[in-house]
PDB file of C-alpha atoms in Angstrom:
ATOM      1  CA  UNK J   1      24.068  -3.770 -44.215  1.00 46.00           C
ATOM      2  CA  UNK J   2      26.864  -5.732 -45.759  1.00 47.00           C
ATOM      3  CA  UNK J   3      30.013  -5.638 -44.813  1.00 45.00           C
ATOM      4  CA  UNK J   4      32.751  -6.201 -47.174  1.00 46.00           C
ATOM      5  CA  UNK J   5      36.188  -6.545 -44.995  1.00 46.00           C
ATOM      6  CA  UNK J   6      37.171  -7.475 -41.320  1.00 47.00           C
ATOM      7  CA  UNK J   7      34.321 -10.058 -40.844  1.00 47.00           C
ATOM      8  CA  UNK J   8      33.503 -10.228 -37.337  1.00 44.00           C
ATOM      9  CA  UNK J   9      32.388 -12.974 -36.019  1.00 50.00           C
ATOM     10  CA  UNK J  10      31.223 -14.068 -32.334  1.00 48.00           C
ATOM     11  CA  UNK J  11      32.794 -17.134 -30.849  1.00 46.00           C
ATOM     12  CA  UNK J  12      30.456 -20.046 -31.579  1.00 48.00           C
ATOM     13  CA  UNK J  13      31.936 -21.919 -29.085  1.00 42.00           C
ATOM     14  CA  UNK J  14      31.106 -19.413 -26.184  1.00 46.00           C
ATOM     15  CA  UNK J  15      27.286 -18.568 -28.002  1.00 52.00           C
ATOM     16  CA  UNK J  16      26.370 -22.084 -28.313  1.00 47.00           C
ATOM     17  CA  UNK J  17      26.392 -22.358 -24.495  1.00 52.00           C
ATOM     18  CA  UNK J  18      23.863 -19.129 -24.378  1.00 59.00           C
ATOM     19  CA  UNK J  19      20.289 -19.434 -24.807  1.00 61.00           C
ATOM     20  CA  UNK J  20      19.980 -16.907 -27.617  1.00 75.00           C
ATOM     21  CA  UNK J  21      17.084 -14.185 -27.767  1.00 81.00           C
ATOM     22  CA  UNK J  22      15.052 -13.019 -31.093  1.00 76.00           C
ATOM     23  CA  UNK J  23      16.082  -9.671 -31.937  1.00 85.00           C
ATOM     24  CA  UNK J  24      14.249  -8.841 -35.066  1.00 84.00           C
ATOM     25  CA  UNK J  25      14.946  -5.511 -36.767  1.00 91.00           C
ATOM     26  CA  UNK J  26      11.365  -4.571 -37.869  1.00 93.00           C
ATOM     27  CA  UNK J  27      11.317  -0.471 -38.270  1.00 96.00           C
ATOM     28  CA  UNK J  28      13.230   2.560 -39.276  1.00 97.00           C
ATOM     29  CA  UNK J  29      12.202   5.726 -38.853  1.00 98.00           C
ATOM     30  CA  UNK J  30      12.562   8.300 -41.527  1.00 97.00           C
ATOM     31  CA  UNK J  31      12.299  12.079 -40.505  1.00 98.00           C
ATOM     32  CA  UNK J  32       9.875  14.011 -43.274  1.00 98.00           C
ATOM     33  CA  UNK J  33       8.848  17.290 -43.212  1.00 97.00           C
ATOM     34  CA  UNK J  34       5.001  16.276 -45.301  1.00 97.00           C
ATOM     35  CA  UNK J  35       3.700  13.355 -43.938  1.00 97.00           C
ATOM     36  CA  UNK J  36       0.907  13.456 -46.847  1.00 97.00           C
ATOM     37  CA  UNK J  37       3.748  13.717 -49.431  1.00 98.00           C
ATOM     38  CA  UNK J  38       5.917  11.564 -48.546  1.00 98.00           C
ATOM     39  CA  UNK J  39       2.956   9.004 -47.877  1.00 98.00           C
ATOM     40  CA  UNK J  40       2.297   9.522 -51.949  1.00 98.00           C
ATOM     41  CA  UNK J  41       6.323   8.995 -52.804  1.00 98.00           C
ATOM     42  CA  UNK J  42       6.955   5.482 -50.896  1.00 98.00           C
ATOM     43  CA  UNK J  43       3.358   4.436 -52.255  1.00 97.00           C
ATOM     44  CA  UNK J  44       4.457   5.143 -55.717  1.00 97.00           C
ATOM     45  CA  UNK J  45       7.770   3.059 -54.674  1.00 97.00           C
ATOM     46  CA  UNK J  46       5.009   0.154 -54.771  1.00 95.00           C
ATOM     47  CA  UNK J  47       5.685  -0.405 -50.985  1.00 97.00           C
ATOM     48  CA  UNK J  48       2.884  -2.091 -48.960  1.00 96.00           C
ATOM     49  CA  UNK J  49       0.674   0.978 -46.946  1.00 97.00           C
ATOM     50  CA  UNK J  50       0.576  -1.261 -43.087  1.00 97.00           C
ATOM     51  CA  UNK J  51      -0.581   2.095 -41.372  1.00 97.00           C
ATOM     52  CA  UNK J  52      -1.674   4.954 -41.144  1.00 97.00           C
ATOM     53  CA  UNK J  53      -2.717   6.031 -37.296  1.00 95.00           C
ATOM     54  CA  UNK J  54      -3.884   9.487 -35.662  1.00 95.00           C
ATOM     55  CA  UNK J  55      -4.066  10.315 -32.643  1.00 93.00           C
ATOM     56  CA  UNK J  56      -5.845  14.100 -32.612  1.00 91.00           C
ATOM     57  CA  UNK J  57      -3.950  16.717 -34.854  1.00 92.00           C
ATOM     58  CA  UNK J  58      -0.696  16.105 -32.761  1.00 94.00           C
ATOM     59  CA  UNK J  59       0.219  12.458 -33.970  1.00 96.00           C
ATOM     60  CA  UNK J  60       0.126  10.904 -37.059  1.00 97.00           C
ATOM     61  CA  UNK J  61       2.259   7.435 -38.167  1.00 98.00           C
ATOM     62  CA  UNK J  62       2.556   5.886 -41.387  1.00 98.00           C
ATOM     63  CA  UNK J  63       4.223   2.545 -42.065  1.00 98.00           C
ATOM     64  CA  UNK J  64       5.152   0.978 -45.131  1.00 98.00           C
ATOM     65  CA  UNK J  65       7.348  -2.201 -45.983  1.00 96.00           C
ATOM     66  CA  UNK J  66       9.150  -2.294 -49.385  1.00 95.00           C
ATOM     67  CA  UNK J  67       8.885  -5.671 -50.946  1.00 91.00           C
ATOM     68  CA  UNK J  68      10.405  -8.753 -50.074  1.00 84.00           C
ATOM     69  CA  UNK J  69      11.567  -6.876 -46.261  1.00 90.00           C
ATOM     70  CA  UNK J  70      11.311  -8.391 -42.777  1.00 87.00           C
ATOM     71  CA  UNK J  71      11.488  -4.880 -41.759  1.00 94.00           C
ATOM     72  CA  UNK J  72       9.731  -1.613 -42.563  1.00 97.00           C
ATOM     73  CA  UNK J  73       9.802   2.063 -42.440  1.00 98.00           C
ATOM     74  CA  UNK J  74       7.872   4.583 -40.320  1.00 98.00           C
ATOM     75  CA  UNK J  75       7.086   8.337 -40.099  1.00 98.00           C
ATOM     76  CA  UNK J  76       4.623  10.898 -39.515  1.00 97.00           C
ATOM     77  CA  UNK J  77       3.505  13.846 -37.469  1.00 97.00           C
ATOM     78  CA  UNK J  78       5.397  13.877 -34.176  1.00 96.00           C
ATOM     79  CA  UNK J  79       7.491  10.429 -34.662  1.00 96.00           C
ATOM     80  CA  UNK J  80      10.742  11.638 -34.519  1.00 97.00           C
ATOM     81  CA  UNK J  81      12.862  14.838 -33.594  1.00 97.00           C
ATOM     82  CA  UNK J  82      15.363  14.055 -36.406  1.00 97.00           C
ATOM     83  CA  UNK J  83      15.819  16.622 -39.188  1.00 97.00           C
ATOM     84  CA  UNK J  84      13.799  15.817 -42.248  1.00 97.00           C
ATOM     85  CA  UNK J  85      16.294  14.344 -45.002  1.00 96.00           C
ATOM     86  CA  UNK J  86      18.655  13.526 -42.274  1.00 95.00           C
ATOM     87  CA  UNK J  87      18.193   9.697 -42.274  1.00 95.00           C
ATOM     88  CA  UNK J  88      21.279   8.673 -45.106  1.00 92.00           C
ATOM     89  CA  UNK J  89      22.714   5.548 -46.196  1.00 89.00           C
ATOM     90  CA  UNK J  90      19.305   3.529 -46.374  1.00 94.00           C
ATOM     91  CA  UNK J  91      20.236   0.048 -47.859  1.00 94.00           C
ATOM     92  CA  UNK J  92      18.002  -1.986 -50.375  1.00 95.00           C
ATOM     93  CA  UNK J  93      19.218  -5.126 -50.691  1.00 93.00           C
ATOM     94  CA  UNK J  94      18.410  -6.490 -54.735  1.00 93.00           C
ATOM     95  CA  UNK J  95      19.705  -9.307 -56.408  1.00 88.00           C
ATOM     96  CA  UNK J  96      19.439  -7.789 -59.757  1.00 92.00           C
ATOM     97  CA  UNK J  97      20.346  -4.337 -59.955  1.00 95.00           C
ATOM     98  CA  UNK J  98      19.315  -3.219 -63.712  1.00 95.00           C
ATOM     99  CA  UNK J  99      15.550  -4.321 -63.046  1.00 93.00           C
ATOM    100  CA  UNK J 100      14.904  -2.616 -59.288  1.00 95.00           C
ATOM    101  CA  UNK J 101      16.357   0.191 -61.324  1.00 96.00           C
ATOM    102  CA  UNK J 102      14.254  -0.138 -64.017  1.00 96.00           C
ATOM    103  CA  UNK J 103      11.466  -0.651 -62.398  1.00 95.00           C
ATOM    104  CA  UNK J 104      11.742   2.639 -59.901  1.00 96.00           C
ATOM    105  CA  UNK J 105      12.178   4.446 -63.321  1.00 97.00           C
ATOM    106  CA  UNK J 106       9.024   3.089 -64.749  1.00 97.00           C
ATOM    107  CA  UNK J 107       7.010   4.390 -61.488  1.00 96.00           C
ATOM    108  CA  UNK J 108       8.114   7.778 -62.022  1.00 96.00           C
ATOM    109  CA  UNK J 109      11.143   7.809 -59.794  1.00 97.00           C
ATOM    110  CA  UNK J 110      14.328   9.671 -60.233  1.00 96.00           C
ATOM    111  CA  UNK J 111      17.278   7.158 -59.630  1.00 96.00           C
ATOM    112  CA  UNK J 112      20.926   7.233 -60.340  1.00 94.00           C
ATOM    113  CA  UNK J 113      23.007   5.282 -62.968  1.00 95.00           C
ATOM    114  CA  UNK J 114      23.822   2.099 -61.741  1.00 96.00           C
ATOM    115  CA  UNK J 115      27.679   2.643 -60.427  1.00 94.00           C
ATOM    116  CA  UNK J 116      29.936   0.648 -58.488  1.00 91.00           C
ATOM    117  CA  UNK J 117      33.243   2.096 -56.263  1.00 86.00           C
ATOM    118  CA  UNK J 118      36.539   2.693 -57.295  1.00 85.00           C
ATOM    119  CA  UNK J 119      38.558  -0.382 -55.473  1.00 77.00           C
ATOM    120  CA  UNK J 120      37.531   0.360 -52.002  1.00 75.00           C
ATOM    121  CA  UNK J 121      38.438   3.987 -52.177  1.00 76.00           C
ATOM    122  CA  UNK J 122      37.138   6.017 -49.068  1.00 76.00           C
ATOM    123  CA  UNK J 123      37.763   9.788 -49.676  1.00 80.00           C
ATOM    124  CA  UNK J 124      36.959  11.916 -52.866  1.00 81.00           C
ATOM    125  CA  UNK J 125      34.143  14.470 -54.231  1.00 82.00           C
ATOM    126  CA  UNK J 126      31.271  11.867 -55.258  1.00 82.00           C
ATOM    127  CA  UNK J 127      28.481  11.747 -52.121  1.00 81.00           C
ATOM    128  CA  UNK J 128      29.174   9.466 -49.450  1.00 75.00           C
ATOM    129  CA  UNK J 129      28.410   5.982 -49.414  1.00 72.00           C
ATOM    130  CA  UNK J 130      29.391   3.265 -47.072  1.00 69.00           C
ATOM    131  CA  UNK J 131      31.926   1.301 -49.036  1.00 69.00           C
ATOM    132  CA  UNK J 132      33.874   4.842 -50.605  1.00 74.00           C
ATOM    133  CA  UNK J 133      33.214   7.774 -52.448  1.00 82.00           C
ATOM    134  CA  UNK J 134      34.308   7.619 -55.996  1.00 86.00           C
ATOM    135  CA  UNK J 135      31.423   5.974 -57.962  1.00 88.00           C
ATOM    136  CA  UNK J 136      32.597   4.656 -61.339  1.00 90.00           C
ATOM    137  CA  UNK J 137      29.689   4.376 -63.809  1.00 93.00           C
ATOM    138  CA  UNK J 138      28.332   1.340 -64.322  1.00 94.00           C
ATOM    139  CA  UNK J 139      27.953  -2.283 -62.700  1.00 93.00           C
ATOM    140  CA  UNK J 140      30.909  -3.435 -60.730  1.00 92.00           C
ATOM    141  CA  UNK J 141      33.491  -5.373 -63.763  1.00 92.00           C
ATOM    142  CA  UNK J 142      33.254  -8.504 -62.558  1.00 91.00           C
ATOM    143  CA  UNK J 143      29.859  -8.398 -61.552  1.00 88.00           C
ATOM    144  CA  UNK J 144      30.766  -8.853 -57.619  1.00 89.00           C
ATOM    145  CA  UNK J 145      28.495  -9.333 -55.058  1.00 88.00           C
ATOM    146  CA  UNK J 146      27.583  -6.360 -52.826  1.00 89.00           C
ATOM    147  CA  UNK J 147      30.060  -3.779 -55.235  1.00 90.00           C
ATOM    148  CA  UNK J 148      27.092  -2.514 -57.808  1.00 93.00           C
ATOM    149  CA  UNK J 149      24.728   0.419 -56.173  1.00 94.00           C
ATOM    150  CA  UNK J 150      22.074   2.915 -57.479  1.00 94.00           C
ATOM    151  CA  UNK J 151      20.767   5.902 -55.507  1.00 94.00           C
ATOM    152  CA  UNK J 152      17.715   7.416 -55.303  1.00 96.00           C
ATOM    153  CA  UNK J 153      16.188  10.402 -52.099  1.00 96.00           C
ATOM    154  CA  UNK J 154      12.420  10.880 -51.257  1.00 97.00           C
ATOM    155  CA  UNK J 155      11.525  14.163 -51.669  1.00 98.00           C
ATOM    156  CA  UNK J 156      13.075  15.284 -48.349  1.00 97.00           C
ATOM    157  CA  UNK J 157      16.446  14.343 -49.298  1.00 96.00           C
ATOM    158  CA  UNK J 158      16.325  10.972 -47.375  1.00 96.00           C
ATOM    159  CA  UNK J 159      19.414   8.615 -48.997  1.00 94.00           C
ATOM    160  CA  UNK J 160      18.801   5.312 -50.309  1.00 95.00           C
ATOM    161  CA  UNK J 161      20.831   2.653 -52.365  1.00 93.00           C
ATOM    162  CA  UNK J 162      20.155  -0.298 -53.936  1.00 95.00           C
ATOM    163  CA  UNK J 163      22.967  -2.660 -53.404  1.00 94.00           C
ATOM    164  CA  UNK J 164      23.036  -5.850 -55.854  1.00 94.00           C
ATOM    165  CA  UNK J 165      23.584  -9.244 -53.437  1.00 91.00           C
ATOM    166  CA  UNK J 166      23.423 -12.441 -55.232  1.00 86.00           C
ATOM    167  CA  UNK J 167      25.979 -14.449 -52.936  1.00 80.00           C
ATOM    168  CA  UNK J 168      26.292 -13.885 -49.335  1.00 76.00           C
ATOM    169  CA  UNK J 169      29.833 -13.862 -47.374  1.00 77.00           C
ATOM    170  CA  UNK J 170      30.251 -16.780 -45.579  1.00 72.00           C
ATOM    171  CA  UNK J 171      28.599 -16.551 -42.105  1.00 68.00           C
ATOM    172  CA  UNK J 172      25.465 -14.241 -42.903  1.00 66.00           C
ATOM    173  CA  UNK J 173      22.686 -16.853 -44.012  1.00 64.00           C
ATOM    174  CA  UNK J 174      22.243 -20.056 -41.522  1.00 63.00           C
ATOM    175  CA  UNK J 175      23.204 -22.886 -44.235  1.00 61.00           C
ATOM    176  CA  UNK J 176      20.590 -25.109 -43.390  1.00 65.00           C
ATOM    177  CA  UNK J 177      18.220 -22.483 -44.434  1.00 70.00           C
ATOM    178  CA  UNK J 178      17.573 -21.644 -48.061  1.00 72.00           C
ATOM    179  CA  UNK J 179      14.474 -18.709 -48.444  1.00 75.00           C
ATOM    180  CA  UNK J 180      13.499 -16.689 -50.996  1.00 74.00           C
ATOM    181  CA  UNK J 181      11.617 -13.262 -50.245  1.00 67.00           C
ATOM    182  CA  UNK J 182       9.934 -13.607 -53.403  1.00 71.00           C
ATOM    183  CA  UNK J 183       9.497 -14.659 -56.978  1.00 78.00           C
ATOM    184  CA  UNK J 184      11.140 -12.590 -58.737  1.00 77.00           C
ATOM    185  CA  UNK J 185      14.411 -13.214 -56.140  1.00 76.00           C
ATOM    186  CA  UNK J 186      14.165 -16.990 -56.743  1.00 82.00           C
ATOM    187  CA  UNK J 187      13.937 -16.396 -60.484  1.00 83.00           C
ATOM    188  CA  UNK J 188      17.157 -14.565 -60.358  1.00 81.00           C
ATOM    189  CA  UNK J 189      18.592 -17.500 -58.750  1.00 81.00           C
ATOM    190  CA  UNK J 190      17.059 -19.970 -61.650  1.00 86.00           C
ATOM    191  CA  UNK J 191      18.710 -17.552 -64.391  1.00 87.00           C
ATOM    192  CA  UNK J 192      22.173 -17.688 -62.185  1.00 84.00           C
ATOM    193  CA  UNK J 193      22.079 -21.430 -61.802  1.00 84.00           C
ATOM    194  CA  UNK J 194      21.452 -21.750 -65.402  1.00 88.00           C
ATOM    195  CA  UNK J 195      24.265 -20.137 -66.397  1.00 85.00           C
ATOM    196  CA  UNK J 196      26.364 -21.703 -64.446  1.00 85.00           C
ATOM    197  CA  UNK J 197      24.868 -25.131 -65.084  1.00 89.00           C
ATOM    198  CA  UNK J 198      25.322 -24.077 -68.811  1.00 84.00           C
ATOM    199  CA  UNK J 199      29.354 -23.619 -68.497  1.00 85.00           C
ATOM    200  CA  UNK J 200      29.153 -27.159 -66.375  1.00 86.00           C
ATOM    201  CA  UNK J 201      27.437 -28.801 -69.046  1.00 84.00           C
ATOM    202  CA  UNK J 202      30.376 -27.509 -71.118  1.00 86.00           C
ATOM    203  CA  UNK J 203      33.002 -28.784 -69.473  1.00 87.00           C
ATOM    204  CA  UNK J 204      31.950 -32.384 -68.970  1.00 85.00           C
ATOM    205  CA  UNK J 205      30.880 -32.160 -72.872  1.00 86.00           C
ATOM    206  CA  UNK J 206      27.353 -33.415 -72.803  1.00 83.00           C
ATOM    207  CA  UNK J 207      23.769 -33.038 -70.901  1.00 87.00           C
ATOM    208  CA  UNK J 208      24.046 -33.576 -67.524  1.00 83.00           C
ATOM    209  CA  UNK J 209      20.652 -35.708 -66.902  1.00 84.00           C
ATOM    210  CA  UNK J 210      20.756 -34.799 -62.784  1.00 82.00           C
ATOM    211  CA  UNK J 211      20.636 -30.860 -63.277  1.00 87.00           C
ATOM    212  CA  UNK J 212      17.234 -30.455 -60.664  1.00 85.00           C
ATOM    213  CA  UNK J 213      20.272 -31.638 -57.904  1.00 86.00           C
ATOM    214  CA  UNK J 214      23.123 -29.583 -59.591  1.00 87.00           C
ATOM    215  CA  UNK J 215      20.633 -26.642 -59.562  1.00 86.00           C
ATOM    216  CA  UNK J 216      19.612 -27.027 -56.217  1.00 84.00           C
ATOM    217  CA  UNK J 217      23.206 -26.971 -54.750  1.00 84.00           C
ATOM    218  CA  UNK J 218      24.218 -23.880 -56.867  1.00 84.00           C
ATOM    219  CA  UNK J 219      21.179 -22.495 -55.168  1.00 82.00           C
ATOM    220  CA  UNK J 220      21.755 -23.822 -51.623  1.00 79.00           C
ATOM    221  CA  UNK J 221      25.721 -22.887 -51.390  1.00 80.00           C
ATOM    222  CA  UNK J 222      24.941 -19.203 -53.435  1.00 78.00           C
ATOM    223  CA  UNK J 223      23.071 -18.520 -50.492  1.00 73.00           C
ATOM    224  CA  UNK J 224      25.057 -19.494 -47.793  1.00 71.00           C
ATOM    225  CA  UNK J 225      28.047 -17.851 -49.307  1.00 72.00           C
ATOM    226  CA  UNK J 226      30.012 -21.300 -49.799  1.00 75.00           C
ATOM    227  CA  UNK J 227      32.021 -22.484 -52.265  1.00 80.00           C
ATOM    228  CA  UNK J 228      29.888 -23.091 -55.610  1.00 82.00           C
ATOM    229  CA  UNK J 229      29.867 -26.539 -57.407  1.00 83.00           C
ATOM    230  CA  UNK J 230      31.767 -26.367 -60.750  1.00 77.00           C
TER     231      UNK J 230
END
């Protein structure tokens, strides 16, 4: 999840003298009360079906993996003693919030306005989320990173958002390293850079004849969460 104030950060200094261990996050388990429909409601969510295992009429696992995600989801028969619908604040990271919207509506699922919160504010009636709990209809004003959500529940009542990231805070994407989880993510990108290149264009009143580099950086430092060329 992202994590909009008090960035914590471990001392580099002290890690870099630590061999460092792989610790992937691959699964979540979500507590249903039908495995078969619940299997039919993240299929329809045009999540990749990994698995579906039995073990005798006692043990059943399904996995899926929404698009894009290093890690996936599991549940079943016998998986988990959690209450079914019990698993809230389930965070889908999207860089463009209108089309994952869109495009859960088109498959048939009910989903929320898009909304952002009011300043930061933590208390009030609307259903908790993890940055506050007075959602203000629409995308966030100033189209902020991580500040415009939509919300959508399986049919047990299990939470999820959609949270729009386009620029990381400084820290959580390794610089050297620029990857895109899919097309449609680096397209987003493209139409970001072009905007941007457009109002650069702009102000130095003419083509600019090396936009393939000036696109790349805008890409590179989006990413990363540095500062973005002008």
């Amino acid at each position: 999840m992202a994590n909009l104030k008090n960035e914590i950060r471990s001392d580099d200094a002290r890690d870099a003298s630590v061999a460092r261990v792989d610790m992937k996050l691959e699964i979540v388990v979500i507590p249903v009360s039908d495995v078969d429909r619940a299997k039919e409601f993240y299929g329809r969510l045009g999540w990749r079906l990994d698995a579906d295992f039995a073990s005798g009429d006692d043990f059943r696992v399904i996995q899926f993996t929404p698009p894009g995600s290093g890690c996936s989801i599991i549940f079943g028969k016998n998986v988990t003693a959690a209450v079914p619908g019990s698993a809230q604040g389930l965070y889908l990271i999207v860089s463009d919030i209108e089309a994952a919207r869109a495009e859960l509506l088109g498959r048939g699922v009910e989903i929320s306005d898009v909304f952002h919160d009011a300043s930061g504010v933590y208390a009030g009636p609307d259903e908790p989320y993890l940055f506050g709990r007075q959602r203000v209809s629409g995308r966030d004003p100033e189209a902020r990173s991580y500040r415009s959500f939509a919300s959508f529940r399986d049919p047990d009542g299990n939470g999820w958002l959609f949270q729009e990231v386009t620029t990381r805070l400084p820290g959580r994407i390794d610089a050297a390293t620029t990857t895109f989880a899919s097309a449609n993510d680096l397209a987003s990108a493209l139409r970001r850079a072009a905007a941007a290149h457009g109002q650069h264009e702009k102000s130095i009143g003419g083509a600019d004849a090396n936009w393939p580099d000036w696109y790349a950086e805008y890409m590179v430092r989006e990413q990363a969460g540095k500062e973005l060329p002008q």
